[in-house]
């Protein structure tokens, strides 16, 4: 529960920041906002090895979460500015594949670093890399159209604040937006719980070393480099975000359950690859559906609200599943079943 609390700490800050930074993304543009987000996320990360106790680490994780708040709204703002609706899901899948690269590095690179040099060194490397990214992004990122600084104001023309507020409320009150936010809350929560304790499952239940488990996980995560973009291509090709989501939810749920009955490394690899490959058909089409619902001069605000609600799942689920593991003495049946049932519910809710 305490370990999961550090994951929850990050998302406490991240969720709160999403609600507050969306308007700033609209006002000053995603380039400056995402560069600042990377800068301060790196700073709070690189300070962690110097923390003297759990409470300080917890607060630094909250700070990193606050700094990272503009991430999703900024990425969506870029995506809406540079790509037409015809290829928007494909673009979303490609842009979000950056998360997969990060996951692969966290598992494949940092696991052996932690085992050989300690967890402090891993945080130092991660923080330094993020600081470098802030500079690179600020120099090379290019804005246009709705992504330009003040784009919301330019597109809104002479609208009053009251009219602008009414326009934003009209977006976020749509049934699709409300249900989509709930679905993403459940989906992200389930996936975050799964990701938080997967290495624990592979080491304690399956008996793998930390390095072997990290290598296995990094190898299976590499599928995500193409699966996210592929899910966008499929969604664009069939002309339906919802149908892709149905398949993705069912595949993720079945893959999660299958892990309970998998006992050798080869089958673990196959199950995790298939789970990732098919499950990717859920996230990107759902995010694209929400982005299209929010498209307009206040997309930054709307997507900040959407991601803030959605990422509450990352606050609730890791802590809840960590508690379940504590009270059941690390019985992963209850955790994996909870994740699978939640993913099936997500698929059903997409009907709405």
mmCIF file of C-alpha atoms in Angstrom:
data_model
loop_
_atom_site.group_PDB
_atom_site.id
_atom_site.type_symbol
_atom_site.label_atom_id
_atom_site.label_comp_id
_atom_site.label_asym_id
_atom_site.label_seq_id
_atom_site.Cartn_x
_atom_site.Cartn_y
_atom_site.Cartn_z
ATOM 1 C CA UNK A 1 0.000 0.000 0.000
ATOM 2 C CA UNK A 2 2.846 2.376 0.826
ATOM 3 C CA UNK A 3 4.612 1.592 -2.458
ATOM 4 C CA UNK A 4 1.419 2.218 -4.413
ATOM 5 C CA UNK A 5 1.022 5.432 -2.424
ATOM 6 C CA UNK A 6 3.985 6.908 -4.304
ATOM 7 C CA UNK A 7 2.220 6.226 -7.601
ATOM 8 C CA UNK A 8 -0.935 7.756 -6.172
ATOM 9 C CA UNK A 9 1.046 10.801 -4.946
ATOM 10 C CA UNK A 10 2.124 11.609 -8.485
ATOM 11 C CA UNK A 11 -1.418 11.398 -9.790
ATOM 12 C CA UNK A 12 -2.843 13.523 -6.980
ATOM 13 C CA UNK A 13 -0.754 16.395 -8.344
ATOM 14 C CA UNK A 14 -1.331 15.403 -11.955
ATOM 15 C CA UNK A 15 -5.115 15.301 -11.673
ATOM 16 C CA UNK A 16 -5.338 18.651 -9.866
ATOM 17 C CA UNK A 17 -3.007 20.248 -12.402
ATOM 18 C CA UNK A 18 -5.051 19.004 -15.375
ATOM 19 C CA UNK A 19 -8.039 21.043 -14.265
ATOM 20 C CA UNK A 20 -5.925 24.192 -13.839
ATOM 21 C CA UNK A 21 -3.446 24.123 -16.723
ATOM 22 C CA UNK A 22 -5.829 23.551 -19.659
ATOM 23 C CA UNK A 23 -6.658 27.292 -19.921
ATOM 24 C CA UNK A 24 -2.936 28.136 -19.733
ATOM 25 C CA UNK A 25 -2.217 25.775 -22.641
ATOM 26 C CA UNK A 26 -4.862 27.654 -24.649
ATOM 27 C CA UNK A 27 -3.415 31.021 -23.622
ATOM 28 C CA UNK A 28 0.367 30.626 -24.025
ATOM 29 C CA UNK A 29 0.455 27.648 -26.378
ATOM 30 C CA UNK A 30 1.528 24.018 -25.892
ATOM 31 C CA UNK A 31 5.201 24.576 -26.805
ATOM 32 C CA UNK A 32 6.086 26.737 -23.808
ATOM 33 C CA UNK A 33 3.741 24.836 -21.512
ATOM 34 C CA UNK A 34 5.088 21.373 -22.350
ATOM 35 C CA UNK A 35 8.692 22.579 -22.121
ATOM 36 C CA UNK A 36 7.991 23.992 -18.650
ATOM 37 C CA UNK A 37 6.191 20.783 -17.680
ATOM 38 C CA UNK A 38 9.230 18.697 -18.659
ATOM 39 C CA UNK A 39 11.603 21.067 -16.878
ATOM 40 C CA UNK A 40 9.843 20.936 -13.511
ATOM 41 C CA UNK A 41 8.971 17.237 -13.754
ATOM 42 C CA UNK A 42 12.679 16.540 -14.236
ATOM 43 C CA UNK A 43 13.606 18.823 -11.356
ATOM 44 C CA UNK A 44 11.251 17.158 -8.872
ATOM 45 C CA UNK A 45 12.447 13.729 -10.051
ATOM 46 C CA UNK A 46 16.158 14.416 -9.770
ATOM 47 C CA UNK A 47 15.687 15.654 -6.173
ATOM 48 C CA UNK A 48 14.175 12.358 -4.967
ATOM 49 C CA UNK A 49 17.519 10.633 -4.122
ATOM 50 C CA UNK A 50 18.258 13.518 -1.735
ATOM 51 C CA UNK A 51 15.014 13.033 0.209
ATOM 52 C CA UNK A 52 15.484 11.912 3.797
ATOM 53 C CA UNK A 53 12.207 10.066 4.342
ATOM 54 C CA UNK A 54 9.019 8.750 2.770
ATOM 55 C CA UNK A 55 7.048 11.955 3.394
ATOM 56 C CA UNK A 56 9.509 14.074 1.399
ATOM 57 C CA UNK A 57 9.526 11.584 -1.489
ATOM 58 C CA UNK A 58 5.716 11.636 -1.412
ATOM 59 C CA UNK A 59 5.670 15.448 -1.698
ATOM 60 C CA UNK A 60 8.230 15.414 -4.520
ATOM 61 C CA UNK A 61 6.030 12.944 -6.395
ATOM 62 C CA UNK A 62 3.042 15.258 -5.914
ATOM 63 C CA UNK A 63 5.166 18.104 -7.292
ATOM 64 C CA UNK A 64 6.185 16.063 -10.325
ATOM 65 C CA UNK A 65 2.514 15.302 -10.935
ATOM 66 C CA UNK A 66 1.570 18.981 -10.775
ATOM 67 C CA UNK A 67 4.338 19.823 -13.234
ATOM 68 C CA UNK A 68 3.194 17.112 -15.666
ATOM 69 C CA UNK A 69 -0.426 18.302 -15.691
ATOM 70 C CA UNK A 70 -0.378 20.047 -19.119
ATOM 71 C CA UNK A 71 0.916 16.930 -20.919
ATOM 72 C CA UNK A 72 -2.288 15.530 -22.397
ATOM 73 C CA UNK A 73 -3.967 18.852 -23.213
ATOM 74 C CA UNK A 74 -0.776 20.052 -24.907
ATOM 75 C CA UNK A 75 -0.367 16.895 -26.980
ATOM 76 C CA UNK A 76 -4.009 17.007 -28.107
ATOM 77 C CA UNK A 77 -3.637 20.697 -28.989
ATOM 78 C CA UNK A 78 -0.707 19.843 -31.273
ATOM 79 C CA UNK A 79 -2.603 16.925 -32.779
ATOM 80 C CA UNK A 80 -5.702 18.991 -33.589
ATOM 81 C CA UNK A 81 -3.524 21.688 -35.173
ATOM 82 C CA UNK A 82 -1.399 19.477 -37.419
ATOM 83 C CA UNK A 83 -3.697 16.644 -38.565
ATOM 84 C CA UNK A 84 -7.053 16.425 -40.345
ATOM 85 C CA UNK A 85 -9.948 14.378 -39.011
ATOM 86 C CA UNK A 86 -9.323 11.722 -41.657
ATOM 87 C CA UNK A 87 -6.007 10.679 -40.094
ATOM 88 C CA UNK A 88 -6.528 11.981 -36.564
ATOM 89 C CA UNK A 89 -6.708 8.607 -34.797
ATOM 90 C CA UNK A 90 -3.553 7.462 -36.592
ATOM 91 C CA UNK A 91 -1.771 10.642 -35.492
ATOM 92 C CA UNK A 92 -3.029 10.225 -31.923
ATOM 93 C CA UNK A 93 -1.712 6.661 -31.824
ATOM 94 C CA UNK A 94 1.710 7.707 -33.117
ATOM 95 C CA UNK A 95 2.059 10.649 -30.721
ATOM 96 C CA UNK A 96 0.990 8.597 -27.698
ATOM 97 C CA UNK A 97 3.542 5.899 -28.587
ATOM 98 C CA UNK A 98 6.012 8.127 -26.745
ATOM 99 C CA UNK A 99 4.474 6.769 -23.544
ATOM 100 C CA UNK A 100 5.397 3.260 -24.694
ATOM 101 C CA UNK A 101 9.017 4.301 -25.176
ATOM 102 C CA UNK A 102 9.017 5.630 -21.616
ATOM 103 C CA UNK A 103 7.517 2.406 -20.271
ATOM 104 C CA UNK A 104 10.114 0.340 -22.114
ATOM 105 C CA UNK A 105 12.962 2.409 -20.677
ATOM 106 C CA UNK A 106 11.458 2.245 -17.178
ATOM 107 C CA UNK A 107 11.242 -1.553 -17.338
ATOM 108 C CA UNK A 108 14.115 -2.660 -19.551
ATOM 109 C CA UNK A 109 16.758 -0.065 -18.663
ATOM 110 C CA UNK A 110 15.982 1.004 -15.114
ATOM 111 C CA UNK A 111 15.260 -2.447 -13.655
ATOM 112 C CA UNK A 112 18.913 -3.602 -14.011
ATOM 113 C CA UNK A 113 20.134 -0.142 -12.924
ATOM 114 C CA UNK A 114 18.052 -0.433 -9.758
ATOM 115 C CA UNK A 115 19.278 -3.969 -9.128
ATOM 116 C CA UNK A 116 22.961 -3.104 -9.681
ATOM 117 C CA UNK A 117 23.260 0.544 -8.591
ATOM 118 C CA UNK A 118 20.192 1.218 -6.455
ATOM 119 C CA UNK A 119 16.930 3.057 -6.981
ATOM 120 C CA UNK A 120 18.510 6.492 -6.321
ATOM 121 C CA UNK A 121 20.633 6.233 -9.464
ATOM 122 C CA UNK A 122 17.588 5.410 -11.570
ATOM 123 C CA UNK A 123 15.777 8.555 -10.415
ATOM 124 C CA UNK A 124 18.892 10.626 -11.133
ATOM 125 C CA UNK A 125 19.136 9.336 -14.707
ATOM 126 C CA UNK A 126 15.384 9.768 -15.301
ATOM 127 C CA UNK A 127 15.387 13.319 -13.971
ATOM 128 C CA UNK A 128 18.433 14.325 -16.028
ATOM 129 C CA UNK A 129 16.895 12.904 -19.212
ATOM 130 C CA UNK A 130 13.681 14.844 -18.626
ATOM 131 C CA UNK A 131 15.574 18.098 -18.069
ATOM 132 C CA UNK A 132 17.385 17.562 -21.373
ATOM 133 C CA UNK A 133 14.069 16.873 -23.096
ATOM 134 C CA UNK A 134 12.683 20.210 -21.891
ATOM 135 C CA UNK A 135 15.438 22.083 -23.723
ATOM 136 C CA UNK A 136 15.156 19.987 -26.905
ATOM 137 C CA UNK A 137 11.382 20.398 -27.036
ATOM 138 C CA UNK A 138 11.480 24.160 -26.483
ATOM 139 C CA UNK A 139 13.966 24.613 -29.326
ATOM 140 C CA UNK A 140 12.443 22.297 -31.936
ATOM 141 C CA UNK A 141 8.669 22.139 -31.331
ATOM 142 C CA UNK A 142 6.617 24.168 -33.838
ATOM 143 C CA UNK A 143 3.114 25.526 -33.360
ATOM 144 C CA UNK A 144 0.485 26.501 -35.885
ATOM 145 C CA UNK A 145 -3.249 27.203 -36.116
ATOM 146 C CA UNK A 146 -5.125 26.356 -32.898
ATOM 147 C CA UNK A 147 -1.826 25.455 -31.226
ATOM 148 C CA UNK A 148 -0.459 28.982 -31.497
ATOM 149 C CA UNK A 149 -0.227 30.970 -28.277
ATOM 150 C CA UNK A 150 -3.542 32.721 -27.726
ATOM 151 C CA UNK A 151 -5.205 30.465 -30.286
ATOM 152 C CA UNK A 152 -8.357 30.237 -28.199
ATOM 153 C CA UNK A 153 -8.697 34.002 -28.153
ATOM 154 C CA UNK A 154 -8.013 34.302 -31.893
ATOM 155 C CA UNK A 155 -10.566 31.648 -32.792
ATOM 156 C CA UNK A 156 -13.144 32.966 -30.380
ATOM 157 C CA UNK A 157 -12.971 36.444 -31.974
ATOM 158 C CA UNK A 158 -15.046 38.976 -30.082
ATOM 159 C CA UNK A 159 -16.843 36.468 -27.873
ATOM 160 C CA UNK A 160 -17.360 37.543 -24.291
ATOM 161 C CA UNK A 161 -16.114 35.442 -21.400
ATOM 162 C CA UNK A 162 -19.694 34.431 -20.660
ATOM 163 C CA UNK A 163 -20.223 33.134 -24.177
ATOM 164 C CA UNK A 164 -16.873 31.332 -24.094
ATOM 165 C CA UNK A 165 -17.782 29.692 -20.802
ATOM 166 C CA UNK A 166 -21.126 28.625 -22.226
ATOM 167 C CA UNK A 167 -19.329 27.111 -25.219
ATOM 168 C CA UNK A 168 -17.018 25.105 -22.970
ATOM 169 C CA UNK A 169 -19.943 23.908 -20.850
ATOM 170 C CA UNK A 170 -21.774 22.851 -24.002
ATOM 171 C CA UNK A 171 -18.845 20.556 -24.814
ATOM 172 C CA UNK A 172 -18.293 19.014 -21.387
ATOM 173 C CA UNK A 173 -22.020 18.433 -20.784
ATOM 174 C CA UNK A 174 -22.426 16.273 -23.868
ATOM 175 C CA UNK A 175 -23.336 12.695 -23.030
ATOM 176 C CA UNK A 176 -20.426 11.357 -25.098
ATOM 177 C CA UNK A 177 -17.967 13.567 -23.228
ATOM 178 C CA UNK A 178 -19.331 12.652 -19.783
ATOM 179 C CA UNK A 179 -19.490 8.904 -20.458
ATOM 180 C CA UNK A 180 -16.127 8.968 -22.225
ATOM 181 C CA UNK A 181 -14.541 10.619 -19.189
ATOM 182 C CA UNK A 182 -16.003 7.943 -16.895
ATOM 183 C CA UNK A 183 -14.823 5.175 -19.208
ATOM 184 C CA UNK A 184 -11.305 6.584 -19.344
ATOM 185 C CA UNK A 185 -11.289 6.928 -15.536
ATOM 186 C CA UNK A 186 -12.005 3.196 -15.201
ATOM 187 C CA UNK A 187 -9.688 2.155 -18.021
ATOM 188 C CA UNK A 188 -6.699 4.188 -16.855
ATOM 189 C CA UNK A 189 -7.277 3.065 -13.274
ATOM 190 C CA UNK A 190 -7.314 -0.599 -14.246
ATOM 191 C CA UNK A 191 -4.245 -0.248 -16.462
ATOM 192 C CA UNK A 192 -2.346 1.733 -13.840
ATOM 193 C CA UNK A 193 -3.062 -0.898 -11.179
ATOM 194 C CA UNK A 194 -1.919 -3.591 -13.614
ATOM 195 C CA UNK A 195 1.282 -1.706 -14.495
ATOM 196 C CA UNK A 196 2.071 -0.839 -10.857
ATOM 197 C CA UNK A 197 2.131 -4.444 -9.674
ATOM 198 C CA UNK A 198 3.051 -6.415 -12.803
ATOM 199 C CA UNK A 199 6.752 -6.558 -11.880
ATOM 200 C CA UNK A 200 5.761 -7.682 -8.381
ATOM 201 C CA UNK A 201 3.603 -10.442 -9.910
ATOM 202 C CA UNK A 202 6.384 -11.599 -12.236
ATOM 203 C CA UNK A 203 8.977 -11.738 -9.441
ATOM 204 C CA UNK A 204 6.948 -13.002 -6.470
ATOM 205 C CA UNK A 205 4.435 -15.295 -8.185
ATOM 206 C CA UNK A 206 6.209 -16.340 -11.377
ATOM 207 C CA UNK A 207 9.638 -16.467 -9.690
ATOM 208 C CA UNK A 208 11.596 -14.290 -12.160
ATOM 209 C CA UNK A 209 14.527 -12.106 -11.133
ATOM 210 C CA UNK A 210 13.991 -8.330 -11.273
ATOM 211 C CA UNK A 211 16.250 -8.033 -14.338
ATOM 212 C CA UNK A 212 14.525 -10.932 -16.130
ATOM 213 C CA UNK A 213 11.090 -9.557 -15.311
ATOM 214 C CA UNK A 214 12.101 -6.070 -16.496
ATOM 215 C CA UNK A 215 13.511 -7.478 -19.740
ATOM 216 C CA UNK A 216 10.349 -9.517 -20.350
ATOM 217 C CA UNK A 217 8.151 -6.524 -19.684
ATOM 218 C CA UNK A 218 10.215 -4.204 -21.896
ATOM 219 C CA UNK A 219 10.079 -6.742 -24.718
ATOM 220 C CA UNK A 220 6.316 -7.049 -24.579
ATOM 221 C CA UNK A 221 5.852 -3.293 -24.197
ATOM 222 C CA UNK A 222 7.770 -2.783 -27.446
ATOM 223 C CA UNK A 223 4.639 -3.968 -29.245
ATOM 224 C CA UNK A 224 3.106 -0.679 -28.178
ATOM 225 C CA UNK A 225 5.483 1.183 -30.508
ATOM 226 C CA UNK A 226 3.315 0.006 -33.400
ATOM 227 C CA UNK A 227 0.069 -1.131 -31.782
ATOM 228 C CA UNK A 228 -1.087 2.363 -30.800
ATOM 229 C CA UNK A 229 -0.562 3.741 -34.292
ATOM 230 C CA UNK A 230 -2.020 0.562 -35.789
ATOM 231 C CA UNK A 231 -5.151 0.939 -33.656
ATOM 232 C CA UNK A 232 -5.530 4.479 -34.985
ATOM 233 C CA UNK A 233 -5.121 3.276 -38.567
ATOM 234 C CA UNK A 234 -7.748 0.549 -38.007
ATOM 235 C CA UNK A 235 -10.115 3.032 -36.371
ATOM 236 C CA UNK A 236 -9.718 5.475 -39.269
ATOM 237 C CA UNK A 237 -10.064 2.687 -41.848
ATOM 238 C CA UNK A 238 -13.293 1.191 -40.476
ATOM 239 C CA UNK A 239 -14.644 4.668 -39.708
ATOM 240 C CA UNK A 240 -15.699 3.745 -36.179
ATOM 241 C CA UNK A 241 -13.978 4.540 -32.894
ATOM 242 C CA UNK A 242 -16.542 2.545 -30.906
ATOM 243 C CA UNK A 243 -16.126 -0.790 -32.716
ATOM 244 C CA UNK A 244 -12.378 -0.646 -32.164
ATOM 245 C CA UNK A 245 -12.988 0.041 -28.456
ATOM 246 C CA UNK A 246 -15.203 -3.055 -28.112
ATOM 247 C CA UNK A 247 -12.478 -5.344 -29.429
ATOM 248 C CA UNK A 248 -9.801 -3.629 -27.355
ATOM 249 C CA UNK A 249 -11.723 -3.930 -24.081
ATOM 250 C CA UNK A 250 -12.493 -7.625 -24.639
ATOM 251 C CA UNK A 251 -8.890 -8.399 -25.609
ATOM 252 C CA UNK A 252 -7.422 -6.605 -22.587
ATOM 253 C CA UNK A 253 -9.817 -8.367 -20.206
ATOM 254 C CA UNK A 254 -9.140 -11.836 -21.610
ATOM 255 C CA UNK A 255 -5.385 -11.231 -21.631
ATOM 256 C CA UNK A 256 -5.491 -10.179 -17.972
ATOM 257 C CA UNK A 257 -7.377 -13.317 -16.935
ATOM 258 C CA UNK A 258 -5.051 -15.520 -19.003
ATOM 259 C CA UNK A 259 -2.092 -14.395 -16.864
ATOM 260 C CA UNK A 260 -3.603 -16.278 -13.917
ATOM 261 C CA UNK A 261 -3.222 -19.556 -15.829
ATOM 262 C CA UNK A 262 0.164 -18.930 -17.460
ATOM 263 C CA UNK A 263 3.109 -20.665 -15.823
ATOM 264 C CA UNK A 264 6.149 -20.396 -18.132
ATOM 265 C CA UNK A 265 8.137 -17.488 -19.557
ATOM 266 C CA UNK A 266 7.324 -18.207 -23.206
ATOM 267 C CA UNK A 267 3.569 -18.164 -22.602
ATOM 268 C CA UNK A 268 3.892 -15.104 -20.372
ATOM 269 C CA UNK A 269 5.543 -13.325 -23.276
ATOM 270 C CA UNK A 270 2.824 -14.426 -25.725
ATOM 271 C CA UNK A 271 -0.033 -13.445 -23.419
ATOM 272 C CA UNK A 272 1.455 -10.027 -22.584
ATOM 273 C CA UNK A 273 2.133 -9.313 -26.279
ATOM 274 C CA UNK A 274 -1.408 -10.246 -27.341
ATOM 275 C CA UNK A 275 -2.904 -8.322 -24.436
ATOM 276 C CA UNK A 276 -0.960 -5.221 -25.426
ATOM 277 C CA UNK A 277 -1.631 -5.623 -29.156
ATOM 278 C CA UNK A 278 -5.386 -6.103 -28.906
ATOM 279 C CA UNK A 279 -5.869 -3.880 -25.869
ATOM 280 C CA UNK A 280 -4.393 -0.921 -27.778
ATOM 281 C CA UNK A 281 -7.580 -0.872 -29.842
ATOM 282 C CA UNK A 282 -9.280 0.720 -26.836
ATOM 283 C CA UNK A 283 -7.223 3.690 -25.659
ATOM 284 C CA UNK A 284 -6.328 5.582 -28.833
ATOM 285 C CA UNK A 285 -9.803 5.434 -30.443
ATOM 286 C CA UNK A 286 -11.392 6.536 -27.150
ATOM 287 C CA UNK A 287 -9.023 9.496 -26.812
ATOM 288 C CA UNK A 288 -9.641 10.422 -30.438
ATOM 289 C CA UNK A 289 -13.397 10.271 -29.901
ATOM 290 C CA UNK A 290 -13.071 12.638 -26.962
ATOM 291 C CA UNK A 291 -10.700 14.972 -28.833
ATOM 292 C CA UNK A 292 -13.174 15.230 -31.703
ATOM 293 C CA UNK A 293 -15.966 15.967 -29.260
ATOM 294 C CA UNK A 294 -13.886 18.779 -27.756
ATOM 295 C CA UNK A 295 -12.435 20.161 -31.025
ATOM 296 C CA UNK A 296 -12.647 23.935 -31.104
ATOM 297 C CA UNK A 297 -11.089 27.050 -29.604
ATOM 298 C CA UNK A 298 -11.245 25.667 -26.059
ATOM 299 C CA UNK A 299 -9.928 22.163 -26.718
ATOM 300 C CA UNK A 300 -7.123 22.685 -24.190
ATOM 301 C CA UNK A 301 -9.588 23.431 -21.403
ATOM 302 C CA UNK A 302 -11.928 20.586 -22.344
ATOM 303 C CA UNK A 303 -9.162 17.998 -22.679
ATOM 304 C CA UNK A 304 -7.635 19.166 -19.398
ATOM 305 C CA UNK A 305 -10.963 18.454 -17.708
ATOM 306 C CA UNK A 306 -11.281 15.113 -19.490
ATOM 307 C CA UNK A 307 -7.794 13.949 -18.571
ATOM 308 C CA UNK A 308 -8.165 15.259 -15.017
ATOM 309 C CA UNK A 309 -11.271 13.135 -14.475
ATOM 310 C CA UNK A 310 -9.713 10.170 -16.277
ATOM 311 C CA UNK A 311 -6.466 10.254 -14.314
ATOM 312 C CA UNK A 312 -8.349 10.084 -11.030
ATOM 313 C CA UNK A 313 -8.279 6.379 -11.847
ATOM 314 C CA UNK A 314 -4.516 6.494 -11.333
ATOM 315 C CA UNK A 315 -5.100 7.962 -7.878
ATOM 316 C CA UNK A 316 -7.688 5.422 -6.751
ATOM 317 C CA UNK A 317 -6.792 2.082 -8.350
ATOM 318 C CA UNK A 318 -3.099 1.564 -7.404
ATOM 319 C CA UNK A 319 -3.812 2.383 -3.759
ATOM 320 C CA UNK A 320 -6.920 0.168 -3.712
ATOM 321 C CA UNK A 321 -5.173 -2.794 -5.321
ATOM 322 C CA UNK A 322 -2.126 -2.336 -3.090
ATOM 323 C CA UNK A 323 -4.466 -2.577 -0.105
ATOM 324 C CA UNK A 324 -6.072 -5.701 -1.604
ATOM 325 C CA UNK A 325 -2.641 -7.305 -1.957
ATOM 326 C CA UNK A 326 -1.799 -6.477 1.664
ATOM 327 C CA UNK A 327 -5.009 -7.910 3.138
ATOM 328 C CA UNK A 328 -4.922 -11.035 0.913
ATOM 329 C CA UNK A 329 -1.190 -11.641 1.496
ATOM 330 C CA UNK A 330 -0.265 -10.963 -2.137
ATOM 331 C CA UNK A 331 -3.015 -13.017 -3.740
ATOM 332 C CA UNK A 332 -2.986 -11.669 -7.289
ATOM 333 C CA UNK A 333 -6.186 -13.496 -8.263
ATOM 334 C CA UNK A 334 -8.268 -10.697 -6.740
ATOM 335 C CA UNK A 335 -6.200 -7.913 -8.325
ATOM 336 C CA UNK A 336 -6.146 -9.371 -11.844
ATOM 337 C CA UNK A 337 -9.835 -10.262 -11.691
ATOM 338 C CA UNK A 338 -10.668 -6.708 -10.612
ATOM 339 C CA UNK A 339 -8.668 -5.343 -13.541
ATOM 340 C CA UNK A 340 -10.354 -7.689 -16.047
ATOM 341 C CA UNK A 341 -13.897 -6.951 -14.845
ATOM 342 C CA UNK A 342 -13.222 -3.208 -14.960
ATOM 343 C CA UNK A 343 -12.001 -3.481 -18.550
ATOM 344 C CA UNK A 344 -15.159 -5.348 -19.572
ATOM 345 C CA UNK A 345 -17.302 -2.660 -17.961
ATOM 346 C CA UNK A 346 -15.413 -0.056 -19.982
ATOM 347 C CA UNK A 347 -16.317 -1.869 -23.192
ATOM 348 C CA UNK A 348 -19.990 -1.943 -22.228
ATOM 349 C CA UNK A 349 -20.075 1.749 -21.319
ATOM 350 C CA UNK A 350 -18.692 2.721 -24.747
ATOM 351 C CA UNK A 351 -22.119 1.681 -26.107
ATOM 352 C CA UNK A 352 -23.409 4.961 -24.625
#
